[in-house]
mmCIF file of C-alpha atoms and ligand atoms in Angstrom:
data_model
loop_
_atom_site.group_PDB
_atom_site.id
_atom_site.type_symbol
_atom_site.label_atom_id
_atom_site.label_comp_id
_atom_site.label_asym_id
_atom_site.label_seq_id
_atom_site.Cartn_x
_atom_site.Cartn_y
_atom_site.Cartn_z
ATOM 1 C CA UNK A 16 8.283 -23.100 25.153
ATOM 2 C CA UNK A 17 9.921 -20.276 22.959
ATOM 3 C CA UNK A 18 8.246 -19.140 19.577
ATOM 4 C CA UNK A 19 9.158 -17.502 17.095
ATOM 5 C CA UNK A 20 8.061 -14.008 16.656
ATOM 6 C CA UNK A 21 7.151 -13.441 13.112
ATOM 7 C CA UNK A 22 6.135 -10.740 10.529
ATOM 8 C CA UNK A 23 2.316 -9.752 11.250
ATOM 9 C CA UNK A 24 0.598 -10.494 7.307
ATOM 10 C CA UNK A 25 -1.720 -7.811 7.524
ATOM 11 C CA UNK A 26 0.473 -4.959 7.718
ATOM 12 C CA UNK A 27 3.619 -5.481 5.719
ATOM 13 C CA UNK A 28 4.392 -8.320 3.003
ATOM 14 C CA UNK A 29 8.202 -8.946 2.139
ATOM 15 C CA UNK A 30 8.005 -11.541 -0.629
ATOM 16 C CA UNK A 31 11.121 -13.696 -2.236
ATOM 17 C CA UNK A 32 10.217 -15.031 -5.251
ATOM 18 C CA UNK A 33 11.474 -16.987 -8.056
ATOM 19 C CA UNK A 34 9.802 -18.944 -10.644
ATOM 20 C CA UNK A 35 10.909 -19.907 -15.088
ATOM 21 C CA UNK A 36 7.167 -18.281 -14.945
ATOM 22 C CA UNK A 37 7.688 -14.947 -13.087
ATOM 23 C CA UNK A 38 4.182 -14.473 -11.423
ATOM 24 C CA UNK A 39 3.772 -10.586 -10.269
ATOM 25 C CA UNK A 40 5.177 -10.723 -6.926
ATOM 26 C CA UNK A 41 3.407 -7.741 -5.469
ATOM 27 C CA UNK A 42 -0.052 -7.936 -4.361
ATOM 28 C CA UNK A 43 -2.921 -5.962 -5.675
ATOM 29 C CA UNK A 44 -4.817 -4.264 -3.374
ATOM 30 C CA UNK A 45 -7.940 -2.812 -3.480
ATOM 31 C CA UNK A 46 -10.109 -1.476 -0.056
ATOM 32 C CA UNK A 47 -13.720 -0.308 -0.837
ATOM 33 C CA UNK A 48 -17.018 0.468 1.821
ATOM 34 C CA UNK A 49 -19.495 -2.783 1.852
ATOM 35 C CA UNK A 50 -21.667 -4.624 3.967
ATOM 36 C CA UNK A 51 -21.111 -1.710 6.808
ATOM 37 C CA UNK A 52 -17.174 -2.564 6.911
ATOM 38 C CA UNK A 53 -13.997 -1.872 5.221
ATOM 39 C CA UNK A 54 -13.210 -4.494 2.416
ATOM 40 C CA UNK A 55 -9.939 -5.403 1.783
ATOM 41 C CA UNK A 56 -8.403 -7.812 -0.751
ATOM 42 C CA UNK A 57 -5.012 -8.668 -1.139
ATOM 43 C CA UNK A 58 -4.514 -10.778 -4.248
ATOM 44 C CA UNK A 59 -1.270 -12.305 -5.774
ATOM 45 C CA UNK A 60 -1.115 -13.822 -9.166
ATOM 46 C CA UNK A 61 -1.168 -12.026 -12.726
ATOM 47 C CA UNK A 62 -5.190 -12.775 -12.513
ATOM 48 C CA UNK A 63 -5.455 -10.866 -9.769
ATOM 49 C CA UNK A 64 -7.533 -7.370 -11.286
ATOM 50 C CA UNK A 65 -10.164 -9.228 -12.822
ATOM 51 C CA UNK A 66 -10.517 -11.726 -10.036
ATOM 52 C CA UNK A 67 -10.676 -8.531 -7.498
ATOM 53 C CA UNK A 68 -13.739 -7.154 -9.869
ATOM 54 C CA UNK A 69 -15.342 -10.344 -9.636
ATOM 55 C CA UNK A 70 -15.205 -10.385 -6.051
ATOM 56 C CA UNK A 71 -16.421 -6.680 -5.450
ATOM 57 C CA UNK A 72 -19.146 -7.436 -7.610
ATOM 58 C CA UNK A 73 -20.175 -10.341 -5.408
ATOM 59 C CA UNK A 74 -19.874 -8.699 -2.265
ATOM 60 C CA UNK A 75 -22.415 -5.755 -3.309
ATOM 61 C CA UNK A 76 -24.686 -8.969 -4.360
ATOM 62 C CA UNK A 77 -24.379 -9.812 -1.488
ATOM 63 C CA UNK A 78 -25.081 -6.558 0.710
ATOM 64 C CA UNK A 79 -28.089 -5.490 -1.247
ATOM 65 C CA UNK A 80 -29.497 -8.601 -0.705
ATOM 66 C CA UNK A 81 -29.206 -9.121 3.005
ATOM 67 C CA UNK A 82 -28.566 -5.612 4.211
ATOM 68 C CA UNK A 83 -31.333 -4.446 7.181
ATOM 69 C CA UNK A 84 -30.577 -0.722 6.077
ATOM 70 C CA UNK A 85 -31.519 -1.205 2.279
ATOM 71 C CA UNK A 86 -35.222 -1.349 2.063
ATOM 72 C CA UNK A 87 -35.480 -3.300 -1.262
ATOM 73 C CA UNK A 88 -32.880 -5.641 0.471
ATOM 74 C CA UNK A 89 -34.780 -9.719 1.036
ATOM 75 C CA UNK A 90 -34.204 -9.375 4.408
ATOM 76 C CA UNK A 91 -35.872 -6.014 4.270
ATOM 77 C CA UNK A 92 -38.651 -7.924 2.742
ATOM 78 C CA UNK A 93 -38.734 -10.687 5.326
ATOM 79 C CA UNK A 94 -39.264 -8.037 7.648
ATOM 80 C CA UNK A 95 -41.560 -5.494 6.322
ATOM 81 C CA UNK A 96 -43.895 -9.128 5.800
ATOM 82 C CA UNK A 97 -43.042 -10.311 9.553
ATOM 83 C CA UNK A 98 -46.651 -11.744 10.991
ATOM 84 C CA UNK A 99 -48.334 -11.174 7.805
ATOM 85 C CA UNK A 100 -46.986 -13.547 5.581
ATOM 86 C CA UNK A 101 -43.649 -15.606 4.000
ATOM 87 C CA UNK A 102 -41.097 -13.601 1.596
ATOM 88 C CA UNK A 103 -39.566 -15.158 -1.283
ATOM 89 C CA UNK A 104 -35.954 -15.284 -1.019
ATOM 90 C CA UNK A 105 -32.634 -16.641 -3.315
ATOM 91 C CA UNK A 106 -30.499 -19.659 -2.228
ATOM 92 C CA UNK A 107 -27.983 -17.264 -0.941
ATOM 93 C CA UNK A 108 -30.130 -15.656 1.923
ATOM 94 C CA UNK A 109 -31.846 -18.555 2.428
ATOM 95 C CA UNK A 110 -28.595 -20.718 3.068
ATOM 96 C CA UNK A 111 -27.117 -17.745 5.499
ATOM 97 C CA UNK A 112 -30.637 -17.565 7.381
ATOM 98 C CA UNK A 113 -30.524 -21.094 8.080
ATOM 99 C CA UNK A 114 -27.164 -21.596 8.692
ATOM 100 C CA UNK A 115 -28.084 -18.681 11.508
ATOM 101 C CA UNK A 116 -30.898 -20.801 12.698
ATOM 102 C CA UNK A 117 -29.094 -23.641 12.714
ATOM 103 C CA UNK A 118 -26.169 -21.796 15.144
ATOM 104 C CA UNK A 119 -28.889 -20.184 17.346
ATOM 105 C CA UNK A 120 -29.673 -24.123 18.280
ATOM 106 C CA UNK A 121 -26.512 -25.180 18.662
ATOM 107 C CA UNK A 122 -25.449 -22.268 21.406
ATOM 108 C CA UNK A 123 -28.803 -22.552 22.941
ATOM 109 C CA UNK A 124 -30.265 -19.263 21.927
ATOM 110 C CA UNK A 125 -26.899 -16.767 22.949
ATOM 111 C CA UNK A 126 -26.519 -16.306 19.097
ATOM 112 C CA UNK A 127 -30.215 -15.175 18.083
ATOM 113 C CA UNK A 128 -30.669 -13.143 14.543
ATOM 114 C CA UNK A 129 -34.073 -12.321 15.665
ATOM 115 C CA UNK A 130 -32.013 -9.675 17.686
ATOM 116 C CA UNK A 131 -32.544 -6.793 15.309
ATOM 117 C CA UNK A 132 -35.054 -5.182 17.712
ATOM 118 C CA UNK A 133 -33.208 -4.835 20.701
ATOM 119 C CA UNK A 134 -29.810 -3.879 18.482
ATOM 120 C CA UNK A 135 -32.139 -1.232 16.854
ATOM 121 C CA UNK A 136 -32.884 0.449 20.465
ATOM 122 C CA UNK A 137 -29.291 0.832 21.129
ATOM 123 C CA UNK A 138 -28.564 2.363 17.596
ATOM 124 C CA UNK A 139 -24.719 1.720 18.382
ATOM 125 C CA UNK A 140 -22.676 3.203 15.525
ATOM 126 C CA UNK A 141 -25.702 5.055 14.767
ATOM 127 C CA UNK A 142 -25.912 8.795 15.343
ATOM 128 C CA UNK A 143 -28.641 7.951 17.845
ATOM 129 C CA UNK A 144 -26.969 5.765 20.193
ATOM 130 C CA UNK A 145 -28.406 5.790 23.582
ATOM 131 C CA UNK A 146 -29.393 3.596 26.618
ATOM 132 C CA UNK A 147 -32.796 2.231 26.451
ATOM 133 C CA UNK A 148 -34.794 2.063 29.454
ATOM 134 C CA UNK A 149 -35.932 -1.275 30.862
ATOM 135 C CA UNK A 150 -39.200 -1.081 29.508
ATOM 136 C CA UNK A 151 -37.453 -0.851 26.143
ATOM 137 C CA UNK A 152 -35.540 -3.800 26.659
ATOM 138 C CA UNK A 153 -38.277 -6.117 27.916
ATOM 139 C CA UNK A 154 -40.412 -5.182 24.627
ATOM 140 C CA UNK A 155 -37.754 -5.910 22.717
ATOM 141 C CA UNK A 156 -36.732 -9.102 23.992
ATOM 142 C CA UNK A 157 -39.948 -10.486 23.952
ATOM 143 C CA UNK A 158 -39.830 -10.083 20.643
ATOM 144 C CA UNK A 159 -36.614 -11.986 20.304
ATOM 145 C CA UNK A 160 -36.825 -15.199 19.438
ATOM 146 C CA UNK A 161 -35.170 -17.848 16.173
ATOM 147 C CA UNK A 162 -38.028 -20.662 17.086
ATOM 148 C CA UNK A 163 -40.745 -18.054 15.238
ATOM 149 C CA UNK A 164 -38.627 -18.450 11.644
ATOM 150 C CA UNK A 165 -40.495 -20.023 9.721
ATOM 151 C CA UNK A 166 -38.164 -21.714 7.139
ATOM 152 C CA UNK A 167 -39.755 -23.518 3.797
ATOM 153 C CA UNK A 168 -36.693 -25.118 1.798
ATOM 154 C CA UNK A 169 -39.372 -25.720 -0.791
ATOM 155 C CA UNK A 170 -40.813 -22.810 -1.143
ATOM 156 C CA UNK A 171 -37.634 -20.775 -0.637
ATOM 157 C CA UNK A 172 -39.210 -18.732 1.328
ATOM 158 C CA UNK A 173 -38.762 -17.112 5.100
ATOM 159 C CA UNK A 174 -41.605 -15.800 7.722
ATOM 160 C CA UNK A 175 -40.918 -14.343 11.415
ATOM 161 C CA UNK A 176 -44.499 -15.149 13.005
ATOM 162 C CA UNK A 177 -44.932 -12.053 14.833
ATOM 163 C CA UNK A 178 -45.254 -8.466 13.558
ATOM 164 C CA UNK A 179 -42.293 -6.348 14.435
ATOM 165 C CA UNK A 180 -39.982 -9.244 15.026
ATOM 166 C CA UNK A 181 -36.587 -8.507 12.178
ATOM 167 C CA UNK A 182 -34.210 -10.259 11.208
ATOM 168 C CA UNK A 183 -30.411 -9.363 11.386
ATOM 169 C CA UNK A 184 -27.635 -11.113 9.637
ATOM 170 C CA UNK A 185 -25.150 -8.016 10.855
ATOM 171 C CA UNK A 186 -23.032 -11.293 13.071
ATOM 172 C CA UNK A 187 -22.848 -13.817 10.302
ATOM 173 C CA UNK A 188 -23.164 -12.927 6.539
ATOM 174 C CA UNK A 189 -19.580 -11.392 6.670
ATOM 175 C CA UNK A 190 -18.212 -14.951 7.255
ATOM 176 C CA UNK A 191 -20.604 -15.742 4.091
ATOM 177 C CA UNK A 192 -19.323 -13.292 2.013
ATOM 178 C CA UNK A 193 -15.661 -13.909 2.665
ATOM 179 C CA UNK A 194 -16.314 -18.070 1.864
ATOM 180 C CA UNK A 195 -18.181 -16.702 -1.199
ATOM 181 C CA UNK A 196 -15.032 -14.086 -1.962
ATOM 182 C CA UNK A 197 -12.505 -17.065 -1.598
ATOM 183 C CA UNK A 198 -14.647 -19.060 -4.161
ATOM 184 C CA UNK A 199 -14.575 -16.511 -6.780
ATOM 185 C CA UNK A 200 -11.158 -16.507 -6.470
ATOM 186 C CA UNK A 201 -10.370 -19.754 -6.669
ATOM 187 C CA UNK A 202 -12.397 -19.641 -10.179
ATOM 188 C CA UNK A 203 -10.520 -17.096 -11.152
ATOM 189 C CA UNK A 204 -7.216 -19.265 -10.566
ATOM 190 C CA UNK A 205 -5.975 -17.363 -7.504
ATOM 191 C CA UNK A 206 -3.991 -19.492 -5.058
ATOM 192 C CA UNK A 207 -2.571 -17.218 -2.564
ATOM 193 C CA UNK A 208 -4.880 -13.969 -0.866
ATOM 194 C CA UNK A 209 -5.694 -12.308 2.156
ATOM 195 C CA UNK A 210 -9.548 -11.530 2.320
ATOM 196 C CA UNK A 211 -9.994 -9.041 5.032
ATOM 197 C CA UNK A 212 -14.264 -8.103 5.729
ATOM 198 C CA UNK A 213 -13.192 -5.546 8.948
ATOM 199 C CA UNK A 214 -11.358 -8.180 10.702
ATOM 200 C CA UNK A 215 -13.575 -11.325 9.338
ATOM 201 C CA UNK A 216 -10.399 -12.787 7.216
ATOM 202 C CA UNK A 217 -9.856 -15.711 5.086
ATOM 203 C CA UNK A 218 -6.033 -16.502 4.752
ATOM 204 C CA UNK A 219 -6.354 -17.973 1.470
ATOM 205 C CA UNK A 220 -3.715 -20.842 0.282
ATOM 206 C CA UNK A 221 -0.216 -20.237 1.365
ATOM 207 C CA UNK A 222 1.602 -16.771 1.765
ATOM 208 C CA UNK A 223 3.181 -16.395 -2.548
ATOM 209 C CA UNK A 224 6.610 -17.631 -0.256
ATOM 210 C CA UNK A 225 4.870 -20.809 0.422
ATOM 211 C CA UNK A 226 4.711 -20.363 4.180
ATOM 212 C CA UNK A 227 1.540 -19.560 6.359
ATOM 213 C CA UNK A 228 0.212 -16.669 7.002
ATOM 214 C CA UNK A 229 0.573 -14.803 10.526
ATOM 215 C CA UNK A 230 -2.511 -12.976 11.151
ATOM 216 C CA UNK A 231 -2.267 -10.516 13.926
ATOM 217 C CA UNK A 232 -5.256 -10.640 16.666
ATOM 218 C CA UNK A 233 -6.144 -6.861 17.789
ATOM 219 C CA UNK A 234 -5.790 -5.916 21.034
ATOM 220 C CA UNK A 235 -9.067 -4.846 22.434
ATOM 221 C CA UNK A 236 -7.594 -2.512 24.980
ATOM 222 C CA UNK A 237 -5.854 -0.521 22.217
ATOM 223 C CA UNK A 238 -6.336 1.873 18.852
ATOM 224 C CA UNK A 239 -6.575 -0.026 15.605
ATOM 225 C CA UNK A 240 -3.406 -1.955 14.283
ATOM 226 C CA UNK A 241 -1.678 -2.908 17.952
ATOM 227 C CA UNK A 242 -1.785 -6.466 18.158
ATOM 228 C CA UNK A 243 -1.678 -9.028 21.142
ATOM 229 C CA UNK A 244 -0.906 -12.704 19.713
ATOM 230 C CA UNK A 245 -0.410 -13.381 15.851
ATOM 231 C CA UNK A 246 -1.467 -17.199 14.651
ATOM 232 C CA UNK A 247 0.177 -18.779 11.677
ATOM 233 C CA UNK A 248 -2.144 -20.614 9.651
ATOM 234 C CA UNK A 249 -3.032 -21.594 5.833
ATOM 235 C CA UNK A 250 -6.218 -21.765 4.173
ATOM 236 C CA UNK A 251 -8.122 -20.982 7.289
ATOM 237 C CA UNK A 252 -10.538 -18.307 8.138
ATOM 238 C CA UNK A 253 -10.063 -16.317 11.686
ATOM 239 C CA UNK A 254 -12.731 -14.323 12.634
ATOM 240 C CA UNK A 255 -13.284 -11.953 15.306
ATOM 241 C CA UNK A 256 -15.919 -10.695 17.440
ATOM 242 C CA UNK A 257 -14.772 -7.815 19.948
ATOM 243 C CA UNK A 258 -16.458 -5.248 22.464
ATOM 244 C CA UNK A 259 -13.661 -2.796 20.675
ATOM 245 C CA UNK A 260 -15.498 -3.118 17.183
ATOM 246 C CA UNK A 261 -18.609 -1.224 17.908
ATOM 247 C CA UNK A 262 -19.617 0.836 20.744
ATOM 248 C CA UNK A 263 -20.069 3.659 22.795
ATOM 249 C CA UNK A 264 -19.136 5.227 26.071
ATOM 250 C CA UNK A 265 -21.429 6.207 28.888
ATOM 251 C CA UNK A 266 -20.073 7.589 32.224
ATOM 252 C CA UNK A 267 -16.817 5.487 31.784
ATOM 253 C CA UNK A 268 -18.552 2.070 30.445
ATOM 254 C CA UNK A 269 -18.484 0.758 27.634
ATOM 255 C CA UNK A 270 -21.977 -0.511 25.530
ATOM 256 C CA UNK A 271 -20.568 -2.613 22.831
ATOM 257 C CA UNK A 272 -22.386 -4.207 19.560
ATOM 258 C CA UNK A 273 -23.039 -7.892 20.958
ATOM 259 C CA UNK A 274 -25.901 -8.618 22.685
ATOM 260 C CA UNK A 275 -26.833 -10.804 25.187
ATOM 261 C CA UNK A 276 -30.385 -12.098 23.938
ATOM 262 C CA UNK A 277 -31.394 -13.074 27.716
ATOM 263 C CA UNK A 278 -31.077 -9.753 28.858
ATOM 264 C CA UNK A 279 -31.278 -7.473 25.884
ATOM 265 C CA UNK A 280 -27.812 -5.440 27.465
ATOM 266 C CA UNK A 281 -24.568 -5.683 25.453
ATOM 267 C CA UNK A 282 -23.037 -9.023 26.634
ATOM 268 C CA UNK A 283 -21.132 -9.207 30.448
ATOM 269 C CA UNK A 284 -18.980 -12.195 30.422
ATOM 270 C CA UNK A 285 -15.817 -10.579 30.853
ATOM 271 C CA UNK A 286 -14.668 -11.524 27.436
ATOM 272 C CA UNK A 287 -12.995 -8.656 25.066
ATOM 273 C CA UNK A 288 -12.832 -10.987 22.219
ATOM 274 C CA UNK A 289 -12.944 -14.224 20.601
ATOM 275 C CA UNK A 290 -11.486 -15.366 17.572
ATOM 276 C CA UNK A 291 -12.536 -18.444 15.943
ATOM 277 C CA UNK A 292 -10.085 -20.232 13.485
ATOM 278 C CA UNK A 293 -12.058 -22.795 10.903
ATOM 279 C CA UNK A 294 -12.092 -23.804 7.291
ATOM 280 C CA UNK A 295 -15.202 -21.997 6.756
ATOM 281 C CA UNK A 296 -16.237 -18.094 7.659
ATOM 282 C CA UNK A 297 -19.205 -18.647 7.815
ATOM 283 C CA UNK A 298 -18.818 -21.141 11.030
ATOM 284 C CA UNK A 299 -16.427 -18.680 12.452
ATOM 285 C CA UNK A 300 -18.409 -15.597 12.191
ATOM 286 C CA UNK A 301 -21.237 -17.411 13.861
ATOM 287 C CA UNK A 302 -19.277 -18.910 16.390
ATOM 288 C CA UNK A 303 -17.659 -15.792 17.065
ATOM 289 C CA UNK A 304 -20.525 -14.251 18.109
ATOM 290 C CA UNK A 305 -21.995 -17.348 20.265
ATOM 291 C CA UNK A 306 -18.595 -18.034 22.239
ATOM 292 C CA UNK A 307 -18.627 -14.263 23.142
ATOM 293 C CA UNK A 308 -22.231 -14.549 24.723
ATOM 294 C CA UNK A 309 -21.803 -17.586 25.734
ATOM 295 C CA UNK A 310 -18.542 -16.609 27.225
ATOM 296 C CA UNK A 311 -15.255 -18.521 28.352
ATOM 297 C CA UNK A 312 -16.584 -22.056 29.918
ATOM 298 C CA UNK A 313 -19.595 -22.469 27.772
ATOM 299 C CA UNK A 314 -17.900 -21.211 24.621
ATOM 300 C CA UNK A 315 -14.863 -23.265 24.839
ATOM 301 C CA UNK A 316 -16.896 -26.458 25.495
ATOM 302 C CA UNK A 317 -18.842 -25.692 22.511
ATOM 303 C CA UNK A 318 -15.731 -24.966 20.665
ATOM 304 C CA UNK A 319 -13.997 -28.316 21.474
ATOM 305 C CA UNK A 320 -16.818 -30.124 20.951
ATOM 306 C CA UNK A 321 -16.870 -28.934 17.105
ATOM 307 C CA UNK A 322 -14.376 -30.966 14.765
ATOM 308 C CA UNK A 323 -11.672 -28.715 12.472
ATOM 309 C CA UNK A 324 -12.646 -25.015 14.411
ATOM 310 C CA UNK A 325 -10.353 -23.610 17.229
ATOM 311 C CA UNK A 326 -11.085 -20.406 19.277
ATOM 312 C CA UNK A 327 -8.697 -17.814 21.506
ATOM 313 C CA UNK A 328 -10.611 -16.094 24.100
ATOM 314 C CA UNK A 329 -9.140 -12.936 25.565
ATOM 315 C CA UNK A 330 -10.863 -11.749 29.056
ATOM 316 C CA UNK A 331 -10.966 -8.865 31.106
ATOM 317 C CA UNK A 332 -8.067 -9.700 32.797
ATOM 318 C CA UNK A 333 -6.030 -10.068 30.236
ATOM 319 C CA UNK A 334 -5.524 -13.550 29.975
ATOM 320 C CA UNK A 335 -5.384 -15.535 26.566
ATOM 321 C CA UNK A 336 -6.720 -18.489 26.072
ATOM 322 C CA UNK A 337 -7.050 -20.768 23.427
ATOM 323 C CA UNK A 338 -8.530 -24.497 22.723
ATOM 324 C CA UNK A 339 -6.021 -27.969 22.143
ATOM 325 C CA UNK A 340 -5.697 -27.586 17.970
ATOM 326 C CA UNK A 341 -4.229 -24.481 17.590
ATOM 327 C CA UNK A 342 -1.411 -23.790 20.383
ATOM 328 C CA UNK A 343 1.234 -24.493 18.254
ATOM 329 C CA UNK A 344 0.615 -21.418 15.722
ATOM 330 C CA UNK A 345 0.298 -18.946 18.241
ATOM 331 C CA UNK A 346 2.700 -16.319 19.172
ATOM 332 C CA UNK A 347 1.746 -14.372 22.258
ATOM 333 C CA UNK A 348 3.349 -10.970 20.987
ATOM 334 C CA UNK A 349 2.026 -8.043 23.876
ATOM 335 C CA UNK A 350 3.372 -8.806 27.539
ATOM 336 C CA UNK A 351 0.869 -7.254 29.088
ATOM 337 C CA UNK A 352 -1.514 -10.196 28.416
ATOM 338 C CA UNK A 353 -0.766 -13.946 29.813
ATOM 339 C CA UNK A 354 -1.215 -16.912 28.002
ATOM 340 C CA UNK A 355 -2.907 -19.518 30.092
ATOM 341 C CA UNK A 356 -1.923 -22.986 27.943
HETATM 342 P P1 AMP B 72 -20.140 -9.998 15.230
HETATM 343 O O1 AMP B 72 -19.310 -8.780 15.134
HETATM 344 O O2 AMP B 72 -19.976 -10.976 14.128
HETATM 345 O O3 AMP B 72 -20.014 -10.661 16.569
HETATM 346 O O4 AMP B 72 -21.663 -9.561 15.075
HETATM 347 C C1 AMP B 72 -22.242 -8.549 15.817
HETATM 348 C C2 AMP B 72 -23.426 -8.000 15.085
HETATM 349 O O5 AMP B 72 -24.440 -8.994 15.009
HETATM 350 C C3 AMP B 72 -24.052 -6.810 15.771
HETATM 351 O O6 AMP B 72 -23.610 -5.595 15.219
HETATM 352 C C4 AMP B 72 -25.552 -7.031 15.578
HETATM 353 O O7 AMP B 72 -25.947 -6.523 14.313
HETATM 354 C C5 AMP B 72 -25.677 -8.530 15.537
HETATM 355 N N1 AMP B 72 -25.845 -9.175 16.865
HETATM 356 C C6 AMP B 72 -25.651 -8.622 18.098
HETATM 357 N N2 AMP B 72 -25.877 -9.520 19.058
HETATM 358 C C7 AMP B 72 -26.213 -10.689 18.437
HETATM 359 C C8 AMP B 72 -26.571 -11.988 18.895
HETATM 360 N N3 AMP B 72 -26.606 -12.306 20.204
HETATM 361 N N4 AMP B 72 -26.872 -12.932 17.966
HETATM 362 C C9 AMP B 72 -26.844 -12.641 16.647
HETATM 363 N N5 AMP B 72 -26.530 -11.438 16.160
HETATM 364 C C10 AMP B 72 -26.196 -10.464 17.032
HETATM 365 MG MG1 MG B 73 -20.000 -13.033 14.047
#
């Protein structure tokens, strides 16, 4: 079947617009540092400044409370405590810890925030990167594990059982903050916006046109900005998890960010990236992470199996593939890859 090739949202806009009540018909931008990413909100609508300072205010909420790097951070405090006793946290990191528990069940332990030891070894995008040695990895996996949070709704408060076991919310509060930066826009009467949390993006509404959006999935064998597929969607989130995003090189092989929690190593399933496509971020930030260390077959089963979330899987060999909902709004835009539909 033939597509159509369309515009890719994320790098150029050309808007037609006309309307008895002109609305500005450029977007305001604004890019800013936060939660260890590049922020970037594109807002139409004559609201669109004081929605955007809104926003920014809620996403350094947001970092300083769940940031491992901050030390007055309340995940900071959940693991300075960690075998001694059970911090006091708000409803936001409470909700996003659970919701991480709650993932870590569902893909049987490949998504695991209890990881922070074993990413801490590796220090990737640190300036101490470096390979651990095995008897590294096997005390940091044993220390690995989301069956010792201890979670009290009540008490709003959060315990790891053991001492040195931390917490890291690094794969899913990004998803978080983007549903939380749609929401203040919404408030703030916005109806059309591209959220963009380094490649964790809400597609907010309708382009100010009135058709979708056509967000452009990276391609994780090139530099930043050279896409493979684009998908056309509205009011959706599409998140991304890919070895490209953080890593280093070592003889000629690549240690990425993600972690396999079974053997401590960055993840082997020859996946370079899955996107998940859902209504909220939060679900596809998660799931981004799980279907990558779960990897194709497991992953995709788990995908299908969830109601309203899609997911496009690009391997090793350079094959796309993508679950039943969502063939229709994709545009396979870099022949070098095959789509396998
Ligand atoms: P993402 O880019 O959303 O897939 O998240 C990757 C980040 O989450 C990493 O930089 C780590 O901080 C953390 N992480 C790595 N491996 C895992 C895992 N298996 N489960 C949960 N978090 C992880
Ligand atoms: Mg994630």
């Amino acid at each position: 079947m033939e597509r159509k090739v369309n515009n890719f949202d994320c790098k150029e806009e050309k808007d037609m617009f006309f309307s008895p009540h002109p609305v500005k018909k450029d977007a305001t931008i604004k890019e800013f540092y936060s939660l260890g990413t590049i922020i970037q909100f594109k807002v139409y609508g004559n609201k669109a400044e004081r929605a955007i300072d809104k926003a920014t205010d809620r996403i350094k909420d947001i970092d300083n409370k769940m940031s491992v790097f901050k030390d007055y951070s309340q995940l900071s405090k959940i693991n300075h405590n960690a075998g001694i006793r059970a911090a006091k946290v708000d409803k936001d990191t409470y909700f996003v810890i659970r919701k991480a528990v709650e993932y870590s069940v569902l893909s049987g332990g490949a998504f695991d925030p209890t990881i922070r030891p074993v990413v801490g070894l590796w220090g990737i995008q640190t300036d101490h990167a470096r390979i651990p040695n095995n008897d590294e990895i096997d005390a940091g996996i044993n220390l690995v594990n989301y069956k010792d949070i201890i979670l009290d709704e009540k008490d709003s408060s959060i315990m790891l059982k053991r001492e040195k076991q931390e917490l890291d919310v690094g794969a899913i509060a990004k998803g978080f903050a983007a549903d939380e930066v749609k929401n203040v826009f919404k408030k703030n009467k916005i109806k059309s916006a591209l959220i963009n949390l380094g490649g964790n993006i809400f597609a907010m509404g309708n382009k100010i046109d009135g058709t979708p959006w056509n967000i452009g999935i990276q391609d994780p064998l090139k530099s930043r900005g050279e896409i493979v597929l684009s998908i056309s969607v509205k009011n959706k989130s599409v998140v991304t998890s890919g070895n490209y995003e953080r890593y280093f090189i070592h003889n000629g092989k690549r240690f990425h960010h993600i972690i396999d929690p079974l053997t401590g190593n960055p993840s082997e399933k020859g996946i370079l990236s899955t996107t998940i496509v859902s209504d909220h971020s939060i679900d596809g930030d998660a799931l981004s992470t799980c279907a990558f260390v779960m990897g194709l077959n497991r992953g995709m089963a788990l995908i299908e199996s969830i109601k309203g979330v899609d997911a496009i899987f690009i391997t090793e060999n350079k094959i796309v593939y993508s679950t039943s909902g969502i063939k229709e709004n994709l545009s396979l835009l870099n022949n070098d890859f095959y789509y396998e539909n």
